[in-house]
PDB file of C-alpha atoms and ligand atoms in Angstrom:
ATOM      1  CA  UNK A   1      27.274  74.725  12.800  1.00 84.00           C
ATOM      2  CA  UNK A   2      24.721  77.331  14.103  1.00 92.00           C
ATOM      3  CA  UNK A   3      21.483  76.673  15.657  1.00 96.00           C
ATOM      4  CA  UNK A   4      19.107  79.401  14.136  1.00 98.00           C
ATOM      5  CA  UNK A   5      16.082  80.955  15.920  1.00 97.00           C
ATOM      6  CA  UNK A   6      12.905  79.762  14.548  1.00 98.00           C
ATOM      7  CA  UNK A   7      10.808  82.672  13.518  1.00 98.00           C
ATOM      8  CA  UNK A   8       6.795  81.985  14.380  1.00 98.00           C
ATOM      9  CA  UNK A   9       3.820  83.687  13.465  1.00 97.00           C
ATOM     10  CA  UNK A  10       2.612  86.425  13.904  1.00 97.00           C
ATOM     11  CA  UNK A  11       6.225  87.965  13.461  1.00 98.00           C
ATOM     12  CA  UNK A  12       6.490  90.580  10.743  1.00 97.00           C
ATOM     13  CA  UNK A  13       9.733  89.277   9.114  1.00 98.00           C
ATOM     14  CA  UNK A  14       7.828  86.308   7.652  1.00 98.00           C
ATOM     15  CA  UNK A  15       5.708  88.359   5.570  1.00 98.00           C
ATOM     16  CA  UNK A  16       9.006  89.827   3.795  1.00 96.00           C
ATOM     17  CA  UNK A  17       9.594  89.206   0.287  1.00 97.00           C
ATOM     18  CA  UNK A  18      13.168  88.024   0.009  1.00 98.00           C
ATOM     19  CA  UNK A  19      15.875  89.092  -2.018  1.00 98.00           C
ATOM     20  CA  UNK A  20      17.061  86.428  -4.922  1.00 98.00           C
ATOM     21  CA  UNK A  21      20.877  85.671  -4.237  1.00 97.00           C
ATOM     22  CA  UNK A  22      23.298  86.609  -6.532  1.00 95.00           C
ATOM     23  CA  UNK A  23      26.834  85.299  -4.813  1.00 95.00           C
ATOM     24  CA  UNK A  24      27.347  81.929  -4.154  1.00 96.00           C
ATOM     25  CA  UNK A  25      30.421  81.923  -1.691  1.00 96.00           C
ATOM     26  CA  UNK A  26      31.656  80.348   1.619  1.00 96.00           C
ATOM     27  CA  UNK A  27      28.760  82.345   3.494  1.00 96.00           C
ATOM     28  CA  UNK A  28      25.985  80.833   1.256  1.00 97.00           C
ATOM     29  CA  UNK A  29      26.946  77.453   2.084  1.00 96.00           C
ATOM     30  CA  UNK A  30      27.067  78.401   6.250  1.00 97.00           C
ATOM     31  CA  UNK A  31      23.858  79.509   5.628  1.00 97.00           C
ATOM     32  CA  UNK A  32      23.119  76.160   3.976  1.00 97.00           C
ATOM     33  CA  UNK A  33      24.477  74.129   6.592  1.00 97.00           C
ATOM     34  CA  UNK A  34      23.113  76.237   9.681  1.00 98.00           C
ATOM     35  CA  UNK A  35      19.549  76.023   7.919  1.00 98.00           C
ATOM     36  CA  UNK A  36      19.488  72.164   8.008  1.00 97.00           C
ATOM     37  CA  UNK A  37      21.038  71.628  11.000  1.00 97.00           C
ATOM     38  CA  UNK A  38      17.854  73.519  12.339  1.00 98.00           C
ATOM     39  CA  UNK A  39      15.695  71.812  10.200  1.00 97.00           C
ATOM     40  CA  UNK A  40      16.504  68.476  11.728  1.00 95.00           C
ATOM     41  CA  UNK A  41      16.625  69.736  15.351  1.00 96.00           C
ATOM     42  CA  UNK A  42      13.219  71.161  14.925  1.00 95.00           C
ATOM     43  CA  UNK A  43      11.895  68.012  13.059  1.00 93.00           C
ATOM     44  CA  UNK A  44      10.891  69.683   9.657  1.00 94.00           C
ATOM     45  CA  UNK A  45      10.811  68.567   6.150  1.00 93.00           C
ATOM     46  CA  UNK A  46      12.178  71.855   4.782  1.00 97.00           C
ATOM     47  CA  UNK A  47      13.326  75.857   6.047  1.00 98.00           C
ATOM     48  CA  UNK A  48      13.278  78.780   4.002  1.00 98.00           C
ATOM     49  CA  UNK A  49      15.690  81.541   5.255  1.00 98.00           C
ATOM     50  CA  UNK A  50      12.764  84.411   5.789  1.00 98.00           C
ATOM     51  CA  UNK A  51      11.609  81.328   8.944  1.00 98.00           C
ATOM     52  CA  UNK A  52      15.107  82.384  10.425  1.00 98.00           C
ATOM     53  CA  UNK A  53      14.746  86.001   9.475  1.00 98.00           C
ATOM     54  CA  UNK A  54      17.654  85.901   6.540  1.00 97.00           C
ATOM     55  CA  UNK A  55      15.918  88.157   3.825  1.00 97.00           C
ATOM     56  CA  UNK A  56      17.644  85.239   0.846  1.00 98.00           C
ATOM     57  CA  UNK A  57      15.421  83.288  -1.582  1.00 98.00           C
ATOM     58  CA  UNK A  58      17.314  80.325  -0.241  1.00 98.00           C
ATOM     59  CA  UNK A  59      15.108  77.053   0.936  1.00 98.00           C
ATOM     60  CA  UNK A  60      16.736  73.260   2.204  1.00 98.00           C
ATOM     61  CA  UNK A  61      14.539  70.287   1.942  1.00 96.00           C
ATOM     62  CA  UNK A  62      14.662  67.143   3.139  1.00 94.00           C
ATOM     63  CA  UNK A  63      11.605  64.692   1.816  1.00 89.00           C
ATOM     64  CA  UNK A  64      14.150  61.498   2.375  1.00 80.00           C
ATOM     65  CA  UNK A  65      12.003  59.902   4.903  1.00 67.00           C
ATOM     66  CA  UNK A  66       8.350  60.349   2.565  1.00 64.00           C
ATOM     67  CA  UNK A  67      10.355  59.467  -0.888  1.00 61.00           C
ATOM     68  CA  UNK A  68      12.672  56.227   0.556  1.00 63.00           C
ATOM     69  CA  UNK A  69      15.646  58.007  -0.712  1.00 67.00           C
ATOM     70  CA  UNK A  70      18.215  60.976   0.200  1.00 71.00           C
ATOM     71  CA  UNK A  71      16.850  64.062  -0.962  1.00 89.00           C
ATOM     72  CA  UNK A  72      18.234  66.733   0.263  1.00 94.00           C
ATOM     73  CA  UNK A  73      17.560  69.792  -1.831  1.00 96.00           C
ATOM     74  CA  UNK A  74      19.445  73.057  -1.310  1.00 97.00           C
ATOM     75  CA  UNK A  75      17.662  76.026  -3.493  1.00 98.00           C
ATOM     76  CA  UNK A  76      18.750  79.537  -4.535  1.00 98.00           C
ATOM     77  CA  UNK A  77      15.998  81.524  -6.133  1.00 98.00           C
ATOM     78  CA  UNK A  78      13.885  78.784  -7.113  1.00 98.00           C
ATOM     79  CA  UNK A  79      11.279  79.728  -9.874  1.00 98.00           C
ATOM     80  CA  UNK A  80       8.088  77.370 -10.582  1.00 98.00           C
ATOM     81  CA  UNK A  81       7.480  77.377 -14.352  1.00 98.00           C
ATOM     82  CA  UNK A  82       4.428  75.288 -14.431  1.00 98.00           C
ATOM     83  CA  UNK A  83       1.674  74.247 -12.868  1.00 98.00           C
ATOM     84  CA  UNK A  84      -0.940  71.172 -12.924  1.00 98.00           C
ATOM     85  CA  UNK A  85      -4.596  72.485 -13.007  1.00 98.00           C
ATOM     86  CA  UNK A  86      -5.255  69.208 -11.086  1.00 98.00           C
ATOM     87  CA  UNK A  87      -4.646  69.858  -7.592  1.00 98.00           C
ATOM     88  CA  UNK A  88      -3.665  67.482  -4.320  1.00 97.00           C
ATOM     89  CA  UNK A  89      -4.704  68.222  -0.895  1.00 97.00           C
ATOM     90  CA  UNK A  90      -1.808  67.723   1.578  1.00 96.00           C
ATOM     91  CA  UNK A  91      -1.749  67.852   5.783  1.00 96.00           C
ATOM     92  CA  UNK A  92       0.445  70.675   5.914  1.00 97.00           C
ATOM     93  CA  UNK A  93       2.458  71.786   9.001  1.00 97.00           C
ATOM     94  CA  UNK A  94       5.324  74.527   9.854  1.00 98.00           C
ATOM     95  CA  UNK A  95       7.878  76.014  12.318  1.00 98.00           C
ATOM     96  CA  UNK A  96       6.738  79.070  11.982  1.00 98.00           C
ATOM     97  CA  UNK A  97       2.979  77.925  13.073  1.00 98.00           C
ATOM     98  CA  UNK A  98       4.552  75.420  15.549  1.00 96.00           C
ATOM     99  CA  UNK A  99       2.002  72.361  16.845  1.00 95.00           C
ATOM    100  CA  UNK A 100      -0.767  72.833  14.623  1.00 96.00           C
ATOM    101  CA  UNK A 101      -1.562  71.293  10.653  1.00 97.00           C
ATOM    102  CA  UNK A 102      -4.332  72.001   7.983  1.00 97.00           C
ATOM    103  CA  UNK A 103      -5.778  70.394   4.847  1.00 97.00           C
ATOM    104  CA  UNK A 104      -3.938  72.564   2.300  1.00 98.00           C
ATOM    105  CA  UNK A 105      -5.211  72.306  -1.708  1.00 97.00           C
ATOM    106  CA  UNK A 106      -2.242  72.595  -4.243  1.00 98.00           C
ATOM    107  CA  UNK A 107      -1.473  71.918  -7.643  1.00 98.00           C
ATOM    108  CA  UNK A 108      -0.505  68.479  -7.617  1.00 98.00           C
ATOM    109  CA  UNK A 109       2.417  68.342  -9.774  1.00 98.00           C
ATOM    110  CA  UNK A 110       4.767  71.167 -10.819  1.00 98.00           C
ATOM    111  CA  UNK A 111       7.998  71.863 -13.163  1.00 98.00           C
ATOM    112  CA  UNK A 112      10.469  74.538 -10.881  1.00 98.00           C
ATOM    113  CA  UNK A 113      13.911  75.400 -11.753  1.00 98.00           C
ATOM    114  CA  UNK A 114      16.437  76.744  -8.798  1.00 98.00           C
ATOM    115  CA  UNK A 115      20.434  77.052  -8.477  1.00 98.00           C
ATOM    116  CA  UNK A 116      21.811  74.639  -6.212  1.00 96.00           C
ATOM    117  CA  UNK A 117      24.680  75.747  -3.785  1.00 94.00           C
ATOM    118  CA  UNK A 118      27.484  76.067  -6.457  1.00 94.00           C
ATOM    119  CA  UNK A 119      24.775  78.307  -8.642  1.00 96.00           C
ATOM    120  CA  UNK A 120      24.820  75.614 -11.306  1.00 97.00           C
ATOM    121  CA  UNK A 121      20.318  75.936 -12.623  1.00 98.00           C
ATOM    122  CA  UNK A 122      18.995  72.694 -11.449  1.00 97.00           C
ATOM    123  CA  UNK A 123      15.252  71.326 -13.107  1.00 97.00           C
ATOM    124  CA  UNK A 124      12.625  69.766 -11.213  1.00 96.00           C
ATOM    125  CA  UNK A 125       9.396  68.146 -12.502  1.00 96.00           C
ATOM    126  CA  UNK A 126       7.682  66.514  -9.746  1.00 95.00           C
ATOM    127  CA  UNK A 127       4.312  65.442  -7.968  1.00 94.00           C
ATOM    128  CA  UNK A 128       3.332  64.199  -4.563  1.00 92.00           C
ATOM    129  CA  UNK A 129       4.990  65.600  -1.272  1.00 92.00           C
ATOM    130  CA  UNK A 130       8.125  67.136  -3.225  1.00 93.00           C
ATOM    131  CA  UNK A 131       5.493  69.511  -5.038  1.00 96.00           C
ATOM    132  CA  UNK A 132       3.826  70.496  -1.745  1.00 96.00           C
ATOM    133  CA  UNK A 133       7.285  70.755  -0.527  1.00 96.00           C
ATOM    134  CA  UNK A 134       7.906  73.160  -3.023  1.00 97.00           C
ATOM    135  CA  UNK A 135       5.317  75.337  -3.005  1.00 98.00           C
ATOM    136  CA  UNK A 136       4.836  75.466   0.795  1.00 98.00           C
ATOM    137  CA  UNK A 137       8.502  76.747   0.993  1.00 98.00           C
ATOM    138  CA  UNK A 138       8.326  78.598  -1.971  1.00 98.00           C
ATOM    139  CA  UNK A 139       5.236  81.181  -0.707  1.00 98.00           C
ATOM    140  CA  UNK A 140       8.118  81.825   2.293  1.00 98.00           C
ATOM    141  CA  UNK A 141       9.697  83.720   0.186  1.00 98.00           C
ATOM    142  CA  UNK A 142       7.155  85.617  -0.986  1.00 98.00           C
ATOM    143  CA  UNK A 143       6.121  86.305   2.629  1.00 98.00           C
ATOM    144  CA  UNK A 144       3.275  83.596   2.357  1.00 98.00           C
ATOM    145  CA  UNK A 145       2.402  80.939   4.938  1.00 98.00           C
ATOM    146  CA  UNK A 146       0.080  77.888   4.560  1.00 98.00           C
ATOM    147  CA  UNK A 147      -2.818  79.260   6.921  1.00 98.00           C
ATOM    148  CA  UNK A 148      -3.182  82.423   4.611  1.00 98.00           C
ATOM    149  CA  UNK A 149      -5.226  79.469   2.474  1.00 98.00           C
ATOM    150  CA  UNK A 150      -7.544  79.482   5.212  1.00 98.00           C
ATOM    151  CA  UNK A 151     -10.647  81.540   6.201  1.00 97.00           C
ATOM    152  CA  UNK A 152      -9.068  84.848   8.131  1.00 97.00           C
ATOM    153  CA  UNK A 153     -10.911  83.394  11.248  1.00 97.00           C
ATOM    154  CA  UNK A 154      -9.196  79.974  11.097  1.00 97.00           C
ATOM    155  CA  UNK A 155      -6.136  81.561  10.238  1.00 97.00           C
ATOM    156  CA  UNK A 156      -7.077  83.897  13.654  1.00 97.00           C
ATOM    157  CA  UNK A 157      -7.349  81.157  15.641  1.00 97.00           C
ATOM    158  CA  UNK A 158      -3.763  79.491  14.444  1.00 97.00           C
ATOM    159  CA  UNK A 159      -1.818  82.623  15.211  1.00 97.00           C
ATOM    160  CA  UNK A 160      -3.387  83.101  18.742  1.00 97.00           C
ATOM    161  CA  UNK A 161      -2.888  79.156  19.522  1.00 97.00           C
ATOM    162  CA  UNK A 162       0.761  79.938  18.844  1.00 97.00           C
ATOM    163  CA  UNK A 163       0.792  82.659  20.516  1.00 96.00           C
ATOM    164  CA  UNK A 164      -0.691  80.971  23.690  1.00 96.00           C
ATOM    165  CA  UNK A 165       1.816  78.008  22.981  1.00 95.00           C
ATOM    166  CA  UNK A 166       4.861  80.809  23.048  1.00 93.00           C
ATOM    167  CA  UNK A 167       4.038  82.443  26.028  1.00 94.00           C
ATOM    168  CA  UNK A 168       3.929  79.184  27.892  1.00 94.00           C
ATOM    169  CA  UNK A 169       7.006  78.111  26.701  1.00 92.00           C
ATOM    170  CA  UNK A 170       8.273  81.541  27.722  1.00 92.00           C
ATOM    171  CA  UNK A 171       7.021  81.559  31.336  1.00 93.00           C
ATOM    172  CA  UNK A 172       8.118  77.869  31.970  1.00 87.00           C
TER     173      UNK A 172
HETATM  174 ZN1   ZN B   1       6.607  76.596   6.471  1.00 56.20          ZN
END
């Protein structure tokens, strides 16, 4: 397995909107297995492939540790096909905005439908972290990141924290 690079913000590629994946073959599942073998090294709950700057509407997910089961989810082209008007707030974090976290308001429950690795269509209808999950990996692929829900100064004030945070780690 391959260790991937982390993209973080303010990098351009994770504002791309990613293409939806139409062959499911030997590479796909690499990709699978390369994407949450990072996940784990870099402690996250889930990865979508624009974070490591692979233009796929592919996302892994691993809630095990919140839902007291394995649940690993590996998702091609997921689509959400409803949404609760009720909506949860969550603590959100991400690689890409490494060390920092933000009340995030989402709908609280949603019904998705993806392909899982073999491209069989897979349904979801969930609430809780799984639907944050979801949707915070989800906007990846449509080039969207948890602190664009904030005021553009907050969201300033992430990206230059980061930034500050990534020189460091660069000069030491
Ligand atoms: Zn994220």
């Amino acid at each position: 397995m391959t260790l991937l690079t982390v993209l973080t913000v303010p990098d351009s590629r994770l504002r791309i909107k990613a293409k939806p994946v139409s062959v499911f073959d030997e590479k796909l599942s690499i990709l699978f297995d390369d994407m949450l073998e990072t996940m784990y090294v870099e402690d996250g709950a889930g990865l979508a492939a624009p974070q490591v700057g692979i233009d796929l509407r592919v996302v892994v997910m691993d809630v095990s540790e919140r839902e007291n089961e394995s649940c690993v989810y590996k998702m091609v082209n997921p689509e959400v096909t409803w949404r609760s008007k009720e909506l949860s707030v969550c603590n959100e974090g991400c690689l890409s905005v490494p060390e920092q976290r933000a009340e995030i308001s989402r709908p609280a429950a949603i019904k998705m439908h993806y392909l899982d690795e073999n491209g069989v269509l897979q349904h979801i209808e969930t609430d809780g972290f799984l639907a944050t999950c979801i949707q915070h990996e989800m906007d990846h692929l449509d080039g969207k990141l948890y602190i664009d829900y904030l005021s553009t100064l907050k969201r300033q004030m992430y990206i230059n924290k980061v930034k500050r945070i990534k020189k460091y780690e660069s000069e030491n």
